[in-house]
Short mmCIF file of N, CA, C and O in Angstrom, two decimals:
data_model
loop_
_atom_site.label_atom_id
_atom_site.label_comp_id
_atom_site.label_asym_id
_atom_site.label_seq_id
_atom_site.Cartn_x
_atom_site.Cartn_y
_atom_site.Cartn_z
N GLN A 7 0.82 -1.28 -0.17
CA GLN A 7 0.06 -0.01 -0.11
C GLN A 7 0.81 1.24 -0.03
O GLN A 7 1.76 1.28 0.94
N ALA A 8 0.63 2.21 -0.99
CA ALA A 8 1.43 3.20 -0.98
C ALA A 8 1.25 4.17 0.39
O ALA A 8 0.07 4.43 0.56
N GLN A 9 2.33 4.82 0.53
CA GLN A 9 2.15 5.88 1.68
C GLN A 9 2.70 7.22 1.20
O GLN A 9 3.82 7.29 0.31
N LEU A 10 2.15 8.35 1.54
CA LEU A 10 2.34 9.49 1.08
C LEU A 10 2.70 10.46 2.18
O LEU A 10 1.79 10.50 3.14
N VAL A 11 3.98 11.14 1.89
CA VAL A 11 4.01 12.26 3.12
C VAL A 11 4.36 13.57 2.64
O VAL A 11 5.22 13.52 1.84
N GLU A 12 3.53 14.47 2.97
CA GLU A 12 3.63 15.90 2.24
C GLU A 12 4.66 16.88 3.17
O GLU A 12 4.60 16.53 4.56
N SER A 13 5.44 17.70 2.75
CA SER A 13 5.92 18.63 3.29
C SER A 13 6.08 19.83 2.72
O SER A 13 5.77 20.00 1.52
N GLY A 14 6.57 20.97 3.30
CA GLY A 14 6.76 22.00 2.70
C GLY A 14 5.95 23.42 3.03
O GLY A 14 6.09 24.52 2.33
N GLY A 15 4.86 23.05 3.76
CA GLY A 15 3.86 24.17 4.06
C GLY A 15 4.31 25.08 4.97
O GLY A 15 5.66 24.83 5.49
N GLY A 16 3.76 26.11 5.04
CA GLY A 16 4.28 27.32 5.96
C GLY A 16 3.55 28.39 5.87
O GLY A 16 2.23 28.40 5.16
N SER A 17 3.89 29.55 6.72
CA SER A 17 3.24 30.72 6.49
C SER A 17 3.96 31.96 5.41
O SER A 17 5.27 31.74 5.50
N VAL A 18 3.25 32.53 4.92
CA VAL A 18 4.04 33.31 3.55
C VAL A 18 2.93 34.45 3.43
O VAL A 18 2.02 34.35 3.65
N GLN A 19 3.65 35.36 2.94
CA GLN A 19 2.72 36.87 2.76
C GLN A 19 2.20 36.66 1.18
O GLN A 19 2.60 35.97 0.36
N VAL A 20 1.27 37.52 1.00
CA VAL A 20 0.64 37.67 -0.28
C VAL A 20 1.64 38.04 -1.31
O VAL A 20 2.51 38.95 -1.16
N GLY A 21 1.68 37.22 -2.50
CA GLY A 21 2.53 37.26 -3.47
C GLY A 21 3.84 36.45 -3.37
O GLY A 21 4.67 36.36 -4.33
N GLY A 22 3.87 35.73 -2.25
CA GLY A 22 5.06 34.84 -1.88
C GLY A 22 4.99 33.47 -2.76
O GLY A 22 3.95 33.25 -3.19
N SER A 23 5.84 32.79 -2.48
CA SER A 23 5.96 31.36 -3.10
C SER A 23 6.14 30.22 -2.06
O SER A 23 7.05 30.54 -0.86
N LEU A 24 5.90 29.14 -2.32
CA LEU A 24 6.04 27.82 -1.64
C LEU A 24 6.26 26.69 -2.27
O LEU A 24 5.64 26.48 -3.42
N ARG A 25 7.00 25.79 -2.05
CA ARG A 25 7.15 24.49 -2.81
C ARG A 25 6.60 23.39 -1.96
O ARG A 25 7.32 23.20 -1.12
N LEU A 26 5.56 22.67 -2.06
CA LEU A 26 5.01 21.52 -1.50
C LEU A 26 6.01 20.28 -2.03
O LEU A 26 5.79 19.97 -3.26
N SER A 27 6.12 19.40 -1.05
CA SER A 27 6.63 18.20 -1.78
C SER A 27 5.75 17.08 -1.06
O SER A 27 5.37 17.06 0.03
N CYS A 28 5.64 15.89 -1.80
CA CYS A 28 5.05 14.59 -1.37
C CYS A 28 5.71 13.47 -1.77
O CYS A 28 6.03 13.08 -2.92
N ALA A 29 6.32 12.92 -0.83
CA ALA A 29 7.32 11.57 -0.92
C ALA A 29 6.41 10.26 -0.97
O ALA A 29 5.59 10.17 -0.07
N ALA A 30 6.45 9.46 -1.89
CA ALA A 30 5.52 8.29 -2.04
C ALA A 30 6.68 7.03 -1.90
O ALA A 30 7.72 6.86 -2.02
N SER A 31 5.92 6.01 -1.03
CA SER A 31 6.64 4.97 -0.67
C SER A 31 6.94 3.94 -1.73
O SER A 31 7.61 2.88 -1.81
N GLU A 32 5.98 4.09 -2.70
CA GLU A 32 5.70 2.92 -3.74
C GLU A 32 6.09 3.50 -5.16
O GLU A 32 6.01 4.76 -5.48
N PHE A 33 6.84 2.78 -6.04
CA PHE A 33 7.20 3.15 -7.41
C PHE A 33 6.07 3.77 -8.01
O PHE A 33 4.84 2.89 -7.78
N ILE A 34 5.95 4.58 -8.80
CA ILE A 34 4.85 5.31 -9.58
C ILE A 34 4.96 4.74 -10.77
O ILE A 34 5.91 4.93 -11.64
N VAL A 35 3.95 4.01 -11.35
CA VAL A 35 3.77 3.48 -12.29
C VAL A 35 2.75 3.92 -13.46
O VAL A 35 2.12 4.97 -13.10
N SER A 36 2.60 3.58 -14.49
CA SER A 36 1.86 4.36 -15.72
C SER A 36 0.29 4.01 -15.20
O SER A 36 0.01 3.31 -14.41
N ASP A 37 -0.47 4.93 -15.90
CA ASP A 37 -1.89 5.00 -15.41
C ASP A 37 -2.24 5.26 -14.17
O ASP A 37 -3.26 4.74 -13.50
N ASN A 38 -1.36 6.02 -13.48
CA ASN A 38 -1.83 6.55 -12.27
C ASN A 38 -1.91 7.99 -12.28
O ASN A 38 -1.64 8.71 -13.24
N CYS A 39 -2.66 8.48 -11.43
CA CYS A 39 -2.92 9.99 -10.98
C CYS A 39 -2.40 10.21 -9.75
O CYS A 39 -2.80 9.61 -8.87
N LEU A 40 -1.54 11.32 -9.77
CA LEU A 40 -1.05 11.98 -8.55
C LEU A 40 -1.49 13.31 -8.63
O LEU A 40 -1.62 14.00 -9.49
N ALA A 41 -2.30 13.66 -7.36
CA ALA A 41 -2.74 14.89 -7.40
C ALA A 41 -2.78 15.77 -6.14
O ALA A 41 -2.34 15.09 -5.17
N TRP A 42 -2.96 16.88 -5.97
CA TRP A 42 -3.02 17.64 -4.75
C TRP A 42 -4.30 18.43 -4.70
O TRP A 42 -5.01 18.86 -5.61
N PHE A 43 -4.89 18.04 -3.49
CA PHE A 43 -6.07 18.64 -3.16
C PHE A 43 -5.90 19.71 -2.07
O PHE A 43 -4.95 19.48 -1.43
N ARG A 44 -6.86 20.53 -1.80
CA ARG A 44 -6.74 21.31 -0.61
C ARG A 44 -8.23 21.60 0.15
O ARG A 44 -9.17 21.31 -0.47
N GLN A 45 -8.06 21.74 1.40
CA GLN A 45 -9.29 21.88 2.13
C GLN A 45 -9.26 23.11 3.18
O GLN A 45 -8.30 23.00 3.95
N ALA A 46 -9.90 24.22 2.72
CA ALA A 46 -9.79 25.42 3.66
C ALA A 46 -11.00 25.17 4.75
O ALA A 46 -11.89 24.47 4.58
N GLU A 47 -10.55 25.77 5.90
CA GLU A 47 -11.45 25.67 7.06
C GLU A 47 -13.02 25.95 6.77
O GLU A 47 -13.27 27.06 6.12
N GLY A 48 -13.94 25.19 6.90
CA GLY A 48 -15.28 25.32 6.82
C GLY A 48 -15.70 25.17 5.36
O GLY A 48 -16.68 25.28 5.09
N LYS A 49 -14.89 24.67 4.28
CA LYS A 49 -14.85 24.33 3.13
C LYS A 49 -14.89 22.96 2.79
O LYS A 49 -14.20 22.02 3.59
N GLU A 50 -15.41 22.59 1.78
CA GLU A 50 -15.29 21.13 1.04
C GLU A 50 -13.78 20.91 0.27
O GLU A 50 -13.30 21.97 -0.10
N ARG A 51 -13.21 19.87 0.43
CA ARG A 51 -12.10 19.61 -0.30
C ARG A 51 -12.09 19.56 -1.54
O ARG A 51 -13.19 19.36 -2.24
N GLU A 52 -11.27 20.36 -2.27
CA GLU A 52 -11.22 20.47 -3.59
C GLU A 52 -9.70 20.09 -4.50
O GLU A 52 -8.78 20.28 -3.85
N GLY A 53 -9.85 19.93 -5.75
CA GLY A 53 -8.61 19.55 -6.31
C GLY A 53 -8.11 20.84 -6.76
O GLY A 53 -8.63 21.85 -6.94
N VAL A 54 -6.63 20.78 -6.75
CA VAL A 54 -5.78 21.78 -7.32
C VAL A 54 -5.05 21.65 -8.54
O VAL A 54 -5.22 22.53 -9.34
N ALA A 55 -4.31 20.62 -8.41
CA ALA A 55 -3.62 20.21 -9.80
C ALA A 55 -3.41 18.55 -9.66
O ALA A 55 -3.33 17.94 -8.55
N SER A 56 -3.27 18.00 -10.93
CA SER A 56 -3.00 16.62 -10.98
C SER A 56 -2.08 16.37 -12.07
O SER A 56 -2.05 17.06 -12.95
N PHE A 57 -1.28 15.16 -11.99
CA PHE A 57 -0.22 14.83 -12.92
C PHE A 57 -0.78 13.61 -13.34
O PHE A 57 -0.66 12.41 -12.31
N ALA A 58 -1.14 13.02 -14.47
CA ALA A 58 -1.37 11.80 -14.94
C ALA A 58 -0.26 11.28 -15.65
O ALA A 58 0.36 11.82 -16.64
N VAL A 59 0.04 10.18 -15.16
CA VAL A 59 1.33 9.41 -15.52
C VAL A 59 0.64 8.52 -16.80
O VAL A 59 0.20 7.46 -16.37
N VAL A 60 0.94 8.78 -18.25
CA VAL A 60 0.14 7.95 -18.99
C VAL A 60 1.27 6.72 -19.26
O VAL A 60 0.56 5.72 -19.50
N ALA A 61 2.27 7.04 -19.48
CA ALA A 61 3.40 5.97 -19.97
C ALA A 61 4.70 6.58 -19.51
O ALA A 61 4.89 7.67 -19.00
N VAL A 62 5.63 5.73 -19.61
CA VAL A 62 6.98 6.21 -19.20
C VAL A 62 7.49 7.18 -20.07
O VAL A 62 7.29 7.06 -21.43
N GLY A 63 7.77 8.27 -19.75
CA GLY A 63 8.12 9.64 -20.66
C GLY A 63 6.84 10.22 -20.97
O GLY A 63 6.99 11.29 -21.83
N SER A 64 5.68 9.86 -20.71
CA SER A 64 4.47 10.63 -21.17
C SER A 64 3.53 10.97 -19.90
O SER A 64 3.46 10.16 -19.05
N HIS A 65 2.95 12.23 -19.95
CA HIS A 65 2.19 12.66 -18.56
C HIS A 65 1.40 13.82 -19.20
O HIS A 65 1.69 14.40 -20.40
N SER A 66 0.35 14.11 -18.56
CA SER A 66 -0.67 15.25 -18.51
C SER A 66 -0.57 15.79 -17.34
O SER A 66 -0.59 15.35 -16.24
N GLN A 67 -0.68 17.31 -17.46
CA GLN A 67 -0.95 18.07 -16.15
C GLN A 67 -2.25 18.82 -16.28
O GLN A 67 -2.60 19.20 -17.25
N TYR A 68 -2.85 18.81 -15.10
CA TYR A 68 -4.33 19.57 -15.08
C TYR A 68 -4.27 20.38 -13.94
O TYR A 68 -3.69 20.22 -12.79
N TYR A 69 -5.01 21.75 -13.99
CA TYR A 69 -4.97 22.69 -12.71
C TYR A 69 -6.45 22.94 -12.71
O TYR A 69 -7.20 23.21 -13.74
N SER A 70 -6.82 23.42 -11.45
CA SER A 70 -7.95 24.35 -11.31
C SER A 70 -8.04 25.47 -11.89
O SER A 70 -6.88 26.21 -11.99
N ASP A 71 -9.22 26.37 -12.26
CA ASP A 71 -9.02 27.46 -12.80
C ASP A 71 -8.49 28.50 -11.60
O ASP A 71 -7.65 29.39 -12.14
N SER A 72 -8.70 28.18 -10.48
CA SER A 72 -8.10 29.30 -9.49
C SER A 72 -6.82 29.52 -9.36
O SER A 72 -6.05 30.42 -9.10
N VAL A 73 -5.97 28.31 -9.71
CA VAL A 73 -4.43 28.45 -9.48
C VAL A 73 -3.85 28.23 -10.83
O VAL A 73 -2.61 28.45 -10.88
N LYS A 74 -4.41 28.12 -11.93
CA LYS A 74 -3.81 28.01 -13.31
C LYS A 74 -2.72 29.17 -13.53
O LYS A 74 -3.34 30.34 -13.36
N GLY A 75 -1.70 29.08 -13.88
CA GLY A 75 -0.83 30.04 -14.15
C GLY A 75 -0.02 30.46 -13.09
O GLY A 75 0.98 31.35 -13.13
N ARG A 76 -0.40 29.97 -11.93
CA ARG A 76 0.31 30.52 -10.53
C ARG A 76 1.16 29.05 -9.98
O ARG A 76 2.08 29.29 -9.30
N PHE A 77 0.36 27.82 -9.98
CA PHE A 77 1.09 26.62 -9.68
C PHE A 77 1.50 25.67 -10.82
O PHE A 77 1.02 25.80 -11.69
N ASN A 78 2.35 24.88 -10.33
CA ASN A 78 2.89 24.03 -11.19
C ASN A 78 3.29 22.73 -10.58
O ASN A 78 3.88 22.73 -9.49
N ILE A 79 2.64 21.63 -11.01
CA ILE A 79 2.89 20.24 -10.49
C ILE A 79 3.83 19.72 -11.48
O ILE A 79 4.10 19.53 -12.67
N SER A 80 4.67 19.02 -10.75
CA SER A 80 5.63 18.09 -11.37
C SER A 80 6.00 16.92 -10.37
O SER A 80 5.74 16.68 -9.44
N ILE A 81 6.95 16.07 -11.22
CA ILE A 81 7.13 14.88 -10.48
C ILE A 81 8.67 14.34 -10.84
O ILE A 81 9.35 14.74 -11.93
N ASP A 82 9.33 13.79 -9.74
CA ASP A 82 10.73 13.32 -9.85
C ASP A 82 10.58 11.99 -9.66
O ASP A 82 10.61 11.47 -8.49
N ASN A 83 10.37 11.16 -10.68
CA ASN A 83 10.35 9.71 -10.76
C ASN A 83 11.65 9.13 -9.73
O ASN A 83 11.26 8.27 -9.07
N ALA A 84 12.88 9.57 -9.91
CA ALA A 84 13.93 9.08 -9.41
C ALA A 84 13.79 9.03 -7.65
O ALA A 84 14.17 8.14 -7.11
N ARG A 85 13.28 10.22 -7.27
CA ARG A 85 13.13 10.39 -5.90
C ARG A 85 11.62 9.95 -5.54
O ARG A 85 11.45 10.09 -4.18
N LYS A 86 10.93 9.47 -6.31
CA LYS A 86 9.37 9.01 -5.99
C LYS A 86 8.64 10.12 -5.21
O LYS A 86 7.95 10.18 -4.14
N THR A 87 8.86 11.32 -5.87
CA THR A 87 8.28 12.78 -5.11
C THR A 87 7.50 13.42 -5.98
O THR A 87 7.92 13.72 -7.07
N LEU A 88 6.18 13.93 -5.70
CA LEU A 88 5.45 14.93 -6.39
C LEU A 88 5.69 16.28 -5.76
O LEU A 88 5.92 16.30 -4.49
N TYR A 89 5.90 17.33 -6.68
CA TYR A 89 5.65 18.71 -6.07
C TYR A 89 4.72 19.48 -6.52
O TYR A 89 4.13 19.28 -7.45
N LEU A 90 4.55 20.56 -5.76
CA LEU A 90 3.41 21.61 -6.12
C LEU A 90 4.30 22.82 -5.83
O LEU A 90 4.49 23.28 -4.83
N GLU A 91 4.79 23.47 -6.84
CA GLU A 91 5.43 24.81 -7.07
C GLU A 91 4.23 25.87 -6.73
O GLU A 91 3.32 25.87 -7.89
N MET A 92 4.12 26.95 -5.75
CA MET A 92 2.95 27.58 -5.78
C MET A 92 3.64 29.06 -5.72
O MET A 92 4.57 29.54 -4.90
N ASN A 93 3.26 29.92 -6.95
CA ASN A 93 3.57 31.29 -6.61
C ASN A 93 2.48 32.43 -6.56
O ASN A 93 1.21 31.84 -6.86
N ASN A 94 2.83 33.62 -6.22
CA ASN A 94 1.78 34.74 -6.44
C ASN A 94 0.70 34.12 -5.42
O ASN A 94 -0.69 34.24 -5.82
N LEU A 95 1.06 33.73 -4.18
CA LEU A 95 0.09 33.18 -3.29
C LEU A 95 -0.93 34.08 -2.78
O LEU A 95 -0.51 35.56 -2.88
N LYS A 96 -2.18 33.69 -2.78
CA LYS A 96 -3.34 34.74 -2.36
C LYS A 96 -3.95 34.22 -0.87
O LYS A 96 -3.77 32.99 -0.67
N PRO A 97 -4.53 35.15 -0.27
CA PRO A 97 -5.24 34.60 0.90
C PRO A 97 -6.14 33.38 0.85
O PRO A 97 -6.12 32.48 1.68
N GLU A 98 -6.83 33.50 -0.31
CA GLU A 98 -7.56 32.49 -0.72
C GLU A 98 -6.96 30.98 -0.80
O GLU A 98 -7.66 30.07 -0.91
N ASP A 99 -5.70 30.96 -0.92
CA ASP A 99 -4.81 29.72 -1.12
C ASP A 99 -4.62 29.03 0.35
O ASP A 99 -4.07 28.14 0.40
N THR A 100 -4.98 29.83 1.31
CA THR A 100 -4.87 29.23 2.65
C THR A 100 -5.67 28.13 2.83
O THR A 100 -6.91 27.97 2.46
N ALA A 101 -5.17 26.87 3.23
CA ALA A 101 -5.67 25.55 3.50
C ALA A 101 -4.88 24.47 3.94
O ALA A 101 -3.42 24.80 3.73
N MET A 102 -5.32 23.39 4.12
CA MET A 102 -4.42 22.23 4.20
C MET A 102 -4.37 21.52 2.88
O MET A 102 -5.25 21.40 2.27
N TYR A 103 -3.14 21.31 2.49
CA TYR A 103 -2.89 20.66 1.35
C TYR A 103 -2.48 19.25 1.32
O TYR A 103 -1.83 18.76 2.31
N TYR A 104 -3.22 18.47 0.58
CA TYR A 104 -3.19 16.98 0.76
C TYR A 104 -2.50 16.45 -0.64
O TYR A 104 -3.15 16.84 -1.79
N CYS A 105 -1.67 15.51 -0.47
CA CYS A 105 -1.15 14.64 -1.80
C CYS A 105 -2.20 13.42 -1.84
O CYS A 105 -2.42 12.71 -0.85
N SER A 106 -2.50 12.96 -3.16
CA SER A 106 -3.13 11.79 -3.26
C SER A 106 -2.97 10.96 -4.47
O SER A 106 -2.24 11.69 -5.43
N ALA A 107 -3.04 9.79 -4.53
CA ALA A 107 -2.75 8.96 -5.70
C ALA A 107 -4.11 8.23 -6.07
O ALA A 107 -4.50 7.66 -4.94
N GLY A 108 -4.31 7.84 -7.24
CA GLY A 108 -5.26 6.91 -7.51
C GLY A 108 -5.25 6.59 -9.10
O GLY A 108 -4.52 6.86 -9.77
N PRO A 109 -6.44 5.94 -9.58
CA PRO A 109 -6.35 5.49 -10.92
C PRO A 109 -6.35 6.63 -11.89
O PRO A 109 -6.82 7.76 -11.64
N GLY A 110 -5.60 6.41 -13.09
CA GLY A 110 -5.47 7.73 -13.92
C GLY A 110 -6.71 8.08 -14.58
O GLY A 110 -6.78 9.34 -15.01
N VAL A 111 -7.65 7.42 -14.62
CA VAL A 111 -9.20 7.65 -15.09
C VAL A 111 -9.76 8.76 -14.45
O VAL A 111 -10.62 9.48 -15.10
N PHE A 112 -9.29 9.00 -13.23
CA PHE A 112 -9.66 10.14 -12.37
C PHE A 112 -8.84 11.32 -12.29
O PHE A 112 -9.17 12.10 -11.62
N CYS A 113 -8.21 11.41 -13.45
CA CYS A 113 -6.94 12.53 -13.22
C CYS A 113 -7.40 13.83 -13.72
O CYS A 113 -6.89 14.89 -13.26
N ALA A 114 -8.57 13.96 -14.65
CA ALA A 114 -8.84 15.23 -15.37
C ALA A 114 -9.73 15.92 -14.35
O ALA A 114 -10.58 15.30 -13.47
N PRO A 115 -9.71 17.25 -14.25
CA PRO A 115 -10.35 18.04 -13.30
C PRO A 115 -11.84 17.67 -13.26
O PRO A 115 -12.52 17.75 -12.10
N GLY A 116 -12.52 17.33 -14.26
CA GLY A 116 -14.21 17.25 -14.19
C GLY A 116 -14.38 15.84 -13.30
O GLY A 116 -15.34 15.42 -12.95
N SER A 117 -13.37 15.06 -13.11
CA SER A 117 -13.47 13.63 -12.34
C SER A 117 -12.88 13.93 -10.83
O SER A 117 -12.99 12.99 -9.97
N TRP A 118 -12.34 15.09 -10.44
CA TRP A 118 -11.90 15.34 -9.10
C TRP A 118 -12.85 15.14 -8.06
O TRP A 118 -12.70 14.42 -7.08
N GLY A 119 -14.01 15.74 -8.19
CA GLY A 119 -14.97 16.20 -7.14
C GLY A 119 -14.21 16.49 -5.83
O GLY A 119 -13.20 17.23 -5.80
N SER A 120 -14.47 15.86 -4.69
CA SER A 120 -13.92 16.14 -3.59
C SER A 120 -12.76 15.21 -3.14
O SER A 120 -12.16 15.16 -2.17
N GLY A 121 -12.37 14.31 -4.25
CA GLY A 121 -11.28 13.33 -4.08
C GLY A 121 -11.58 12.08 -3.65
O GLY A 121 -10.74 11.24 -3.55
N ALA A 122 -12.99 11.72 -3.51
CA ALA A 122 -13.41 10.40 -3.04
C ALA A 122 -12.90 9.18 -3.85
O ALA A 122 -12.75 8.27 -3.41
N ARG A 123 -12.52 9.50 -5.04
CA ARG A 123 -12.37 8.27 -5.88
C ARG A 123 -10.79 8.19 -5.69
O ARG A 123 -10.19 6.96 -6.21
N MET A 124 -9.98 9.04 -5.32
CA MET A 124 -8.59 8.59 -4.79
C MET A 124 -8.32 7.71 -3.95
O MET A 124 -8.96 7.54 -2.97
N ALA A 125 -7.21 6.87 -4.32
CA ALA A 125 -7.09 5.69 -3.38
C ALA A 125 -6.18 5.97 -2.18
O ALA A 125 -6.33 5.21 -0.90
N TYR A 126 -5.34 6.82 -2.21
CA TYR A 126 -4.22 6.68 -1.25
C TYR A 126 -4.14 8.36 -0.89
O TYR A 126 -4.16 9.31 -1.58
N TRP A 127 -3.90 8.73 0.46
CA TRP A 127 -3.88 10.13 0.85
C TRP A 127 -2.62 10.27 1.91
O TRP A 127 -2.25 9.41 2.61
N GLY A 128 -2.12 11.72 1.67
CA GLY A 128 -1.31 11.76 2.85
C GLY A 128 -1.95 12.40 4.07
O GLY A 128 -3.16 12.66 3.86
N LYS A 129 -1.24 12.99 5.04
CA LYS A 129 -2.03 13.64 6.19
C LYS A 129 -1.80 15.11 5.97
O LYS A 129 -2.89 15.71 6.75
N GLY A 130 -1.35 15.75 4.97
CA GLY A 130 -1.67 17.13 4.84
C GLY A 130 -0.36 17.97 5.24
O GLY A 130 0.18 17.61 6.02
N THR A 131 -0.40 19.11 4.66
CA THR A 131 0.70 20.23 5.37
C THR A 131 -0.17 21.54 4.96
O THR A 131 -0.72 21.75 4.09
N LEU A 132 -0.06 22.16 6.05
CA LEU A 132 -0.70 23.63 6.11
C LEU A 132 0.02 24.68 5.30
O LEU A 132 1.08 25.05 5.71
N VAL A 133 -0.79 25.32 4.59
CA VAL A 133 -0.24 26.72 3.91
C VAL A 133 -1.21 27.52 4.31
O VAL A 133 -2.48 27.64 4.30
N THR A 134 -0.60 28.68 4.92
CA THR A 134 -1.34 30.04 5.35
C THR A 134 -0.62 31.42 4.61
O THR A 134 0.54 31.64 4.49
N VAL A 135 -1.52 31.88 3.95
CA VAL A 135 -1.07 33.17 3.02
C VAL A 135 -1.82 34.33 3.86
O VAL A 135 -3.08 34.44 4.00
N SER A 136 -0.80 35.29 4.32
CA SER A 136 -1.35 36.23 5.03
C SER A 136 -1.14 37.89 4.34
O SER A 136 -0.09 37.97 3.53
N SER A 137 -2.04 38.57 4.45
CA SER A 137 -1.86 39.97 3.72
C SER A 137 -1.12 40.87 4.64
O SER A 137 -1.17 40.58 5.78
#
């Protein structure tokens, strides 16, 4: 069973940047989806970005409209690590950020929902953006 451990959260001012990391215990194979979700206080969990491993050397990246152009999702297969580079952070980005993994068929934003279809989850890392 895959284990996911997030790190890199913290407090930052508006306009700042953070890079989240998610270390995976299992080898990342094709037809998998690796994704970042977030949950702000009092709100439902939402998808932020996903990385679809289509085949070795082939992938697709997806972003929510609220982070498109500011966030970048990437993967380091050698280190079994998923990253989320977050730039130009806004107060509304404040949330607990979770790393998740699941079937590739659920990787497009239209399939994210609240993440119920994802099979594995980390415990989260908190991001706080203050003005």
